[in-house]
C-alpha positions as protocol buffer text, in pm:
chain_id: "A"
residue {
  index: 1
  type: MET
  ca { x: 8611 y: 7785 z: 11094 }
}
residue {
  index: 2
  type: ARG
  ca { x: 8809 y: 7976 z: 10833 }
}
residue {
  index: 3
  type: GLY
  ca { x: 9184 y: 8023 z: 10858 }
}
residue {
  index: 4
  type: ILE
  ca { x: 9381 y: 8338 z: 10804 }
}
residue {
  index: 5
  type: LYS
  ca { x: 9417 y: 8416 z: 10435 }
}
residue {
  index: 6
  type: ASN
  ca { x: 9771 y: 8380 z: 10301 }
}
residue {
  index: 7
  type: ILE
  ca { x: 9857 y: 8711 z: 10135 }
}
residue {
  index: 8
  type: ARG
  ca { x: 10222 y: 8633 z: 10056 }
}
residue {
  index: 9
  type: LEU
  ca { x: 10362 y: 8600 z: 9705 }
}
residue {
  index: 10
  type: LYS
  ca { x: 10350 y: 8241 z: 9589 }
}
residue {
  index: 11
  type: LYS
  ca { x: 10688 y: 8082 z: 9525 }
}
residue {
  index: 12
  type: PHE
  ca { x: 10876 y: 8385 z: 9662 }
}
residue {
  index: 13
  type: ASP
  ca { x: 11155 y: 8317 z: 9909 }
}
residue {
  index: 14
  type: TYR
  ca { x: 11103 y: 8565 z: 10193 }
}
residue {
  index: 15
  type: LYS
  ca { x: 11448 y: 8481 z: 10323 }
}
residue {
  index: 16
  type: SER
  ca { x: 11611 y: 8623 z: 10009 }
}
residue {
  index: 17
  type: ASP
  ca { x: 11819 y: 8938 z: 10026 }
}
residue {
  index: 18
  type: GLY
  ca { x: 11636 y: 9262 z: 9970 }
}
residue {
  index: 19
  type: TYR
  ca { x: 11425 y: 9543 z: 10109 }
}
residue {
  index: 20
  type: TYR
  ca { x: 11085 y: 9465 z: 10261 }
}
residue {
  index: 21
  type: PHE
  ca { x: 10827 y: 9727 z: 10355 }
}
residue {
  index: 22
  type: VAL
  ca { x: 10621 y: 9595 z: 10647 }
}
residue {
  index: 23
  type: THR
  ca { x: 10317 y: 9736 z: 10825 }
}
residue {
  index: 24
  type: VAL
  ca { x: 10197 y: 9580 z: 11149 }
}
residue {
  index: 25
  type: VAL
  ca { x: 9867 y: 9695 z: 11293 }
}
residue {
  index: 26
  type: ALA
  ca { x: 9746 y: 9707 z: 11652 }
}
residue {
  index: 27
  type: ASP
  ca { x: 9467 y: 9472 z: 11754 }
}
residue {
  index: 28
  type: LYS
  ca { x: 9128 y: 9615 z: 11651 }
}
residue {
  index: 29
  type: ARG
  ca { x: 9319 y: 9917 z: 11517 }
}
residue {
  index: 30
  type: GLU
  ca { x: 9309 y: 10063 z: 11866 }
}
residue {
  index: 31
  type: ASN
  ca { x: 9545 y: 10348 z: 11947 }
}
residue {
  index: 32
  type: ILE
  ca { x: 9743 y: 10131 z: 12189 }
}
residue {
  index: 33
  type: PHE
  ca { x: 10066 y: 10321 z: 12126 }
}
residue {
  index: 34
  type: LYS
  ca { x: 9926 y: 10675 z: 12142 }
}
residue {
  index: 35
  type: GLY
  ca { x: 10160 y: 10874 z: 12363 }
}
residue {
  index: 36
  type: ARG
  ca { x: 10377 y: 10564 z: 12411 }
}
residue {
  index: 37
  type: GLU
  ca { x: 10541 y: 10549 z: 12068 }
}
residue {
  index: 38
  type: GLN
  ca { x: 10884 y: 10624 z: 12215 }
}
residue {
  index: 39
  type: GLU
  ca { x: 10857 y: 10322 z: 12445 }
}
residue {
  index: 40
  type: ILE
  ca { x: 10884 y: 10087 z: 12150 }
}
residue {
  index: 41
  type: GLU
  ca { x: 11105 y: 10287 z: 11915 }
}
residue {
  index: 42
  type: SER
  ca { x: 11407 y: 10097 z: 12047 }
}
residue {
  index: 43
  type: GLU
  ca { x: 11258 y: 9756 z: 11961 }
}
residue {
  index: 44
  type: PRO
  ca { x: 11336 y: 9750 z: 11585 }
}
residue {
  index: 45
  type: THR
  ca { x: 11694 y: 9862 z: 11655 }
}
residue {
  index: 46
  type: ASP
  ca { x: 11735 y: 9604 z: 11932 }
}
residue {
  index: 47
  type: LEU
  ca { x: 11605 y: 9333 z: 11699 }
}
residue {
  index: 48
  type: LYS
  ca { x: 11851 y: 9444 z: 11430 }
}
residue {
  index: 49
  type: ASN
  ca { x: 12139 y: 9430 z: 11678 }
}
residue {
  index: 50
  type: LYS
  ca { x: 12046 y: 9074 z: 11778 }
}
residue {
  index: 51
  type: THR
  ca { x: 11980 y: 8934 z: 11428 }
}
residue {
  index: 52
  type: LEU
  ca { x: 12266 y: 8849 z: 11194 }
}
residue {
  index: 53
  type: GLY
  ca { x: 12207 y: 8990 z: 10846 }
}
residue {
  index: 54
  type: LEU
  ca { x: 11918 y: 9222 z: 10942 }
}
residue {
  index: 55
  type: SER
  ca { x: 11931 y: 9599 z: 10891 }
}
residue {
  index: 56
  type: LEU
  ca { x: 11676 y: 9876 z: 10913 }
}
residue {
  index: 57
  type: ASP
  ca { x: 11625 y: 10131 z: 10641 }
}
residue {
  index: 58
  type: TYR
  ca { x: 11354 y: 10336 z: 10808 }
}
residue {
  index: 59
  type: PHE
  ca { x: 11071 y: 10292 z: 11057 }
}
residue {
  index: 60
  type: VAL
  ca { x: 10799 y: 10493 z: 11226 }
}
residue {
  index: 61
  type: ILE
  ca { x: 10572 y: 10401 z: 11516 }
}
residue {
  index: 62
  type: MET
  ca { x: 10220 y: 10542 z: 11492 }
}
residue {
  index: 63
  type: PRO
  ca { x: 9939 y: 10532 z: 11753 }
}
residue {
  index: 64
  type: ASN
  ca { x: 9790 y: 10212 z: 11606 }
}
residue {
  index: 65
  type: HIS
  ca { x: 10049 y: 10070 z: 11365 }
}
residue {
  index: 66
  type: ALA
  ca { x: 10413 y: 10062 z: 11269 }
}
residue {
  index: 67
  type: HIS
  ca { x: 10583 y: 10095 z: 10930 }
}
residue {
  index: 68
  type: ILE
  ca { x: 10925 y: 9934 z: 10899 }
}
residue {
  index: 69
  type: ILE
  ca { x: 11155 y: 9888 z: 10601 }
}
residue {
  index: 70
  type: PHE
  ca { x: 11368 y: 9584 z: 10679 }
}
residue {
  index: 71
  type: ILE
  ca { x: 11681 y: 9494 z: 10483 }
}
residue {
  index: 72
  type: LEU
  ca { x: 11776 y: 9127 z: 10470 }
}
residue {
  index: 73
  type: ARG
  ca { x: 12134 y: 9041 z: 10365 }
}
residue {
  index: 74
  type: GLN
  ca { x: 12211 y: 8675 z: 10425 }
}
residue {
  index: 75
  type: CYS
  ca { x: 11984 y: 8705 z: 10725 }
}
residue {
  index: 76
  type: SER
  ca { x: 11966 y: 8417 z: 10968 }
}
residue {
  index: 77
  type: PHE
  ca { x: 11583 y: 8440 z: 10957 }
}
residue {
  index: 78
  type: GLY
  ca { x: 11317 y: 8492 z: 10694 }
}
residue {
  index: 79
  type: LEU
  ca { x: 11092 y: 8798 z: 10695 }
}
residue {
  index: 80
  type: GLY
  ca { x: 10809 y: 8619 z: 10876 }
}
residue {
  index: 81
  type: GLU
  ca { x: 11033 y: 8528 z: 11168 }
}
residue {
  index: 82
  type: VAL
  ca { x: 11177 y: 8881 z: 11184 }
}
residue {
  index: 83
  type: VAL
  ca { x: 10826 y: 9029 z: 11203 }
}
residue {
  index: 84
  type: ARG
  ca { x: 10716 y: 8767 z: 11456 }
}
residue {
  index: 85
  type: ARG
  ca { x: 11009 y: 8854 z: 11680 }
}
residue {
  index: 86
  type: PHE
  ca { x: 10938 y: 9228 z: 11657 }
}
residue {
  index: 87
  type: LYS
  ca { x: 10572 y: 9177 z: 11743 }
}
residue {
  index: 88
  type: ALA
  ca { x: 10663 y: 8947 z: 12034 }
}
residue {
  index: 89
  type: LYS
  ca { x: 10913 y: 9198 z: 12174 }
}
residue {
  index: 90
  type: VAL
  ca { x: 10655 y: 9477 z: 12171 }
}
residue {
  index: 91
  type: SER
  ca { x: 10383 y: 9257 z: 12321 }
}
residue {
  index: 92
  type: HIS
  ca { x: 10626 y: 9152 z: 12594 }
}
residue {
  index: 93
  type: LYS
  ca { x: 10714 y: 9514 z: 12668 }
}
residue {
  index: 94
  type: PHE
  ca { x: 10344 y: 9605 z: 12697 }
}
residue {
  index: 95
  type: GLN
  ca { x: 10270 y: 9286 z: 12894 }
}
residue {
  index: 96
  type: MET
  ca { x: 9974 y: 9212 z: 12665 }
}
residue {
  index: 97
  type: PHE
  ca { x: 9897 y: 9097 z: 12315 }
}
residue {
  index: 98
  type: VAL
  ca { x: 9885 y: 9414 z: 12105 }
}
residue {
  index: 99
  type: TRP
  ca { x: 9887 y: 9311 z: 11738 }
}
residue {
  index: 100
  type: GLN
  ca { x: 9645 y: 9193 z: 11474 }
}
residue {
  index: 101
  type: PRO
  ca { x: 9734 y: 8851 z: 11336 }
}
residue {
  index: 102
  type: ASN
  ca { x: 9959 y: 8861 z: 11031 }
}
residue {
  index: 103
  type: TYR
  ca { x: 10113 y: 9172 z: 10876 }
}
residue {
  index: 104
  type: TYR
  ca { x: 10121 y: 9362 z: 10549 }
}
residue {
  index: 105
  type: GLU
  ca { x: 10438 y: 9339 z: 10344 }
}
residue {
  index: 106
  type: HIS
  ca { x: 10568 y: 9459 z: 10013 }
}
residue {
  index: 107
  type: VAL
  ca { x: 10883 y: 9335 z: 9844 }
}
residue {
  index: 108
  type: VAL
  ca { x: 11064 y: 9647 z: 9722 }
}
residue {
  index: 109
  type: ARG
  ca { x: 11175 y: 9585 z: 9365 }
}
residue {
  index: 110
  type: ASN
  ca { x: 11384 y: 9891 z: 9274 }
}
residue {
  index: 111
  type: GLU
  ca { x: 11546 y: 10210 z: 9404 }
}
residue {
  index: 112
  type: LYS
  ca { x: 11274 y: 10440 z: 9268 }
}
residue {
  index: 113
  type: ALA
  ca { x: 11005 y: 10244 z: 9451 }
}
residue {
  index: 114
  type: LEU
  ca { x: 11216 y: 10243 z: 9768 }
}
residue {
  index: 115
  type: GLU
  ca { x: 11241 y: 10622 z: 9761 }
}
residue {
  index: 116
  type: LYS
  ca { x: 10865 y: 10659 z: 9709 }
}
residue {
  index: 117
  type: ILE
  ca { x: 10795 y: 10419 z: 9995 }
}
residue {
  index: 118
  type: ARG
  ca { x: 11030 y: 10616 z: 10220 }
}
residue {
  index: 119
  type: GLN
  ca { x: 10846 y: 10937 z: 10130 }
}
residue {
  index: 120
  type: TYR
  ca { x: 10513 y: 10767 z: 10193 }
}
residue {
  index: 121
  type: VAL
  ca { x: 10625 y: 10657 z: 10540 }
}
residue {
  index: 122
  type: ILE
  ca { x: 10766 y: 11000 z: 10623 }
}
residue {
  index: 123
  type: ASN
  ca { x: 10489 y: 11218 z: 10479 }
}
residue {
  index: 124
  type: ASN
  ca { x: 10170 y: 11019 z: 10497 }
}
residue {
  index: 125
  type: PRO
  ca { x: 10186 y: 10747 z: 10765 }
}
residue {
  index: 126
  type: GLN
  ca { x: 9813 y: 10767 z: 10843 }
}
residue {
  index: 127
  type: GLU
  ca { x: 9708 y: 10662 z: 10490 }
}
residue {
  index: 128
  type: GLU
  ca { x: 9460 y: 10376 z: 10526 }
}
residue {
  index: 129
  type: ILE
  ca { x: 9498 y: 10211 z: 10185 }
}
residue {
  index: 130
  type: ILE
  ca { x: 9836 y: 10167 z: 10025 }
}
residue {
  index: 131
  type: LYS
  ca { x: 9833 y: 10141 z: 9646 }
}
residue {
  index: 132
  type: PHE
  ca { x: 10168 y: 9979 z: 9578 }
}
residue {
  index: 133
  type: GLU
  ca { x: 10145 y: 10028 z: 9204 }
}
residue {
  index: 134
  type: GLN
  ca { x: 10194 y: 10403 z: 9269 }
}
residue {
  index: 135
  type: PHE
  ca { x: 10551 y: 10329 z: 9377 }
}
residue {
  index: 136
  type: TYR
  ca { x: 10641 y: 10199 z: 9030 }
}
residue {
  index: 137
  type: LYS
  ca { x: 10510 y: 10486 z: 8816 }
}
């Protein structure tokens, strides 16, 4: 049996301070949240309020996924634990497992890229394939 492929940057410390663009996707890409997006919009904010060193830059809940830009500043947890806690809170609220394993992340490297990512999240949240190199042009 094959394990889940590790898609994280090798030798990168995901507990280090910075901006992280995360996308979590519903199990089987089903529209689990359609019409219920507002039910979980409080979860990222609640997580931020309960986690020392965690801030939110921007987030949007879509029918089958969520985009979140997390900011870690001497955070008590690494990015993986932050995402795990968010996914667990939402699953608990829905009283069922709702997420695909793992998540997509991108370490934001500069202000120009951050602004482009924000615009992407705001203007085109349904985009299926994210080409991160476009954020650095």
